[in-house]
Amino acid sequence: MRLMVPILLLSACQSAGLTSSDMHVRDADTIVLNGKHGTPVRFEGVDAPELDTQAAIEGKQWMIGFVTGKAVRCELTGEMNGDRHIGTCYGDGENLSEKVIAAGHALDCRRYSGGRYARFETPAAKSRLKRARYC
């Protein structure tokens, strides 16, 4: 069953909210709400490996397992990165950015997070994952 995703059109200073239980996981820091061809959302302030690496494949699989069966809500910033909206997403109320970083599949991207996820980084992830230059 496909659920319709409500999109709130707000001023540029406000954020929109999206909710869905029908989603597709692109990778550890991007999900698509309302099915594979719905609304892509990139997690603000998260640096996950690109899909051409084993670490990225593992991160994607972890995210699939974590969000399966959960209602996901994203709070959008109003910014875009390519085709993706930027936002913070929650699975049954749990911050997906915090969870994927704490699980060792991504790092904090201080440039965009202000460092709010740094405390969730694991020593293993910091030694194993390469931080993107833009972070």
Coordinates of C-alpha atoms in Angstrom, one line a residue:
M1 CA 0.0 0.0 0.0
R2 CA 1.4 3.4 -1.0
L3 CA 0.8 6.3 1.4
M4 CA 0.6 9.8 0.1
V5 CA 3.3 12.1 1.5
P6 CA 2.0 15.5 2.6
I7 CA 4.2 18.3 1.5
L8 CA 3.8 21.6 3.3
L9 CA 4.6 24.7 1.2
L10 CA 6.1 27.3 3.6
S11 CA 8.2 30.4 3.3
A12 CA 11.9 30.0 2.8
C13 CA 12.6 30.6 6.5
Q14 CA 10.4 27.6 7.5
S15 CA 10.9 23.9 7.0
A16 CA 8.6 21.5 5.4
G17 CA 7.7 18.1 6.9
L18 CA 7.3 14.8 5.1
T19 CA 6.0 11.6 6.6
S20 CA 6.0 8.1 5.0
S21 CA 6.1 4.5 5.8
D22 CA 6.8 3.7 2.2
M23 CA 10.4 4.4 1.4
H24 CA 13.5 3.4 -0.5
V25 CA 17.0 3.6 0.9
R26 CA 19.6 5.0 -1.6
D27 CA 22.5 4.8 0.8
A28 CA 23.4 5.5 4.5
D29 CA 22.6 9.2 4.3
T30 CA 19.8 9.4 1.7
I31 CA 16.3 8.0 1.7
V32 CA 13.4 8.4 -0.7
L33 CA 10.0 8.9 0.9
N34 CA 6.9 7.7 -0.9
G35 CA 8.6 4.9 -2.8
K36 CA 11.7 4.7 -5.0
H37 CA 10.5 7.6 -7.3
G38 CA 9.2 9.8 -4.5
T39 CA 10.9 12.6 -2.5
P40 CA 14.7 12.0 -1.9
V41 CA 16.0 13.4 1.4
R42 CA 19.7 13.7 2.3
F43 CA 20.5 13.8 6.0
E44 CA 21.9 17.2 6.9
G45 CA 25.4 17.1 8.4
V46 CA 26.1 13.4 7.7
D47 CA 29.1 12.1 5.7
A48 CA 28.5 8.6 4.5
P49 CA 30.7 6.7 2.0
E50 CA 29.8 6.7 -1.7
L51 CA 28.2 3.6 -3.1
D52 CA 31.3 2.4 -4.9
T53 CA 32.8 1.2 -1.7
Q54 CA 32.2 -1.8 0.6
A55 CA 31.6 0.5 3.5
A56 CA 28.8 2.2 1.6
I57 CA 27.1 -1.1 0.8
E58 CA 27.3 -2.1 4.5
G59 CA 25.9 1.3 5.5
K60 CA 23.0 1.0 3.1
Q61 CA 22.2 -2.4 4.3
W62 CA 22.3 -1.2 7.9
M63 CA 19.9 1.7 7.1
I64 CA 17.5 -0.7 5.3
G65 CA 17.4 -2.9 8.4
F66 CA 17.0 0.0 10.8
V67 CA 14.1 1.8 9.0
T68 CA 12.2 -1.3 7.8
G69 CA 8.8 -1.2 9.4
K70 CA 9.2 2.3 10.9
A71 CA 7.2 5.4 10.2
V72 CA 9.8 8.0 9.0
R73 CA 9.3 11.7 9.3
C74 CA 11.8 14.2 7.8
E75 CA 12.1 17.9 8.7
L76 CA 13.4 19.7 5.6
T77 CA 15.6 22.8 5.7
G78 CA 14.4 24.1 2.4
E79 CA 17.8 23.5 0.8
M80 CA 18.5 21.1 -2.0
N81 CA 21.6 19.1 -3.0
G82 CA 21.1 18.0 -6.6
D83 CA 17.7 16.2 -6.7
R84 CA 17.7 15.7 -2.9
H85 CA 16.0 17.8 -0.2
I86 CA 18.2 18.4 2.9
G87 CA 16.7 17.5 6.2
T88 CA 16.8 15.6 9.5
C89 CA 14.8 12.4 9.5
Y90 CA 13.4 10.3 12.3
G91 CA 12.4 6.7 12.3
D92 CA 9.7 6.1 15.0
G93 CA 11.1 9.2 16.7
E94 CA 14.8 8.2 16.6
N95 CA 17.2 10.6 14.7
L96 CA 18.5 8.6 11.8
S97 CA 21.6 10.8 11.5
E98 CA 22.6 10.0 15.1
K99 CA 21.9 6.3 14.7
V100 CA 23.8 5.8 11.4
I101 CA 26.8 7.6 12.8
A102 CA 26.7 5.7 16.2
A103 CA 26.5 2.5 14.2
G104 CA 29.8 3.3 12.6
H105 CA 28.5 3.7 9.0
A106 CA 29.0 7.5 8.7
L107 CA 30.7 10.5 10.2
D108 CA 29.7 13.9 11.3
C109 CA 30.1 16.6 8.6
R110 CA 30.9 19.6 10.8
R111 CA 30.5 22.1 8.0
Y112 CA 26.8 21.3 7.7
S113 CA 26.0 20.0 11.2
G114 CA 27.9 22.5 13.3
G115 CA 29.4 19.4 15.0
R116 CA 26.2 18.3 16.6
Y117 CA 26.8 14.6 15.6
A118 CA 30.6 14.4 16.5
R119 CA 29.9 12.8 19.8
F120 CA 28.2 9.8 18.0
E121 CA 31.3 9.0 15.9
T122 CA 32.9 5.7 16.8
P123 CA 36.7 5.4 16.9
A124 CA 36.5 2.5 14.4
A125 CA 34.5 4.6 11.9
K126 CA 37.0 7.5 12.3
S127 CA 39.9 5.2 11.4
R128 CA 38.0 3.2 8.7
L129 CA 36.0 5.9 6.8
K130 CA 37.5 8.7 4.8
R131 CA 35.9 12.1 5.6
A132 CA 34.8 14.0 2.6
R133 CA 36.9 17.1 1.8
Y134 CA 33.8 19.4 1.9
C135 CA 33.2 18.5 5.5

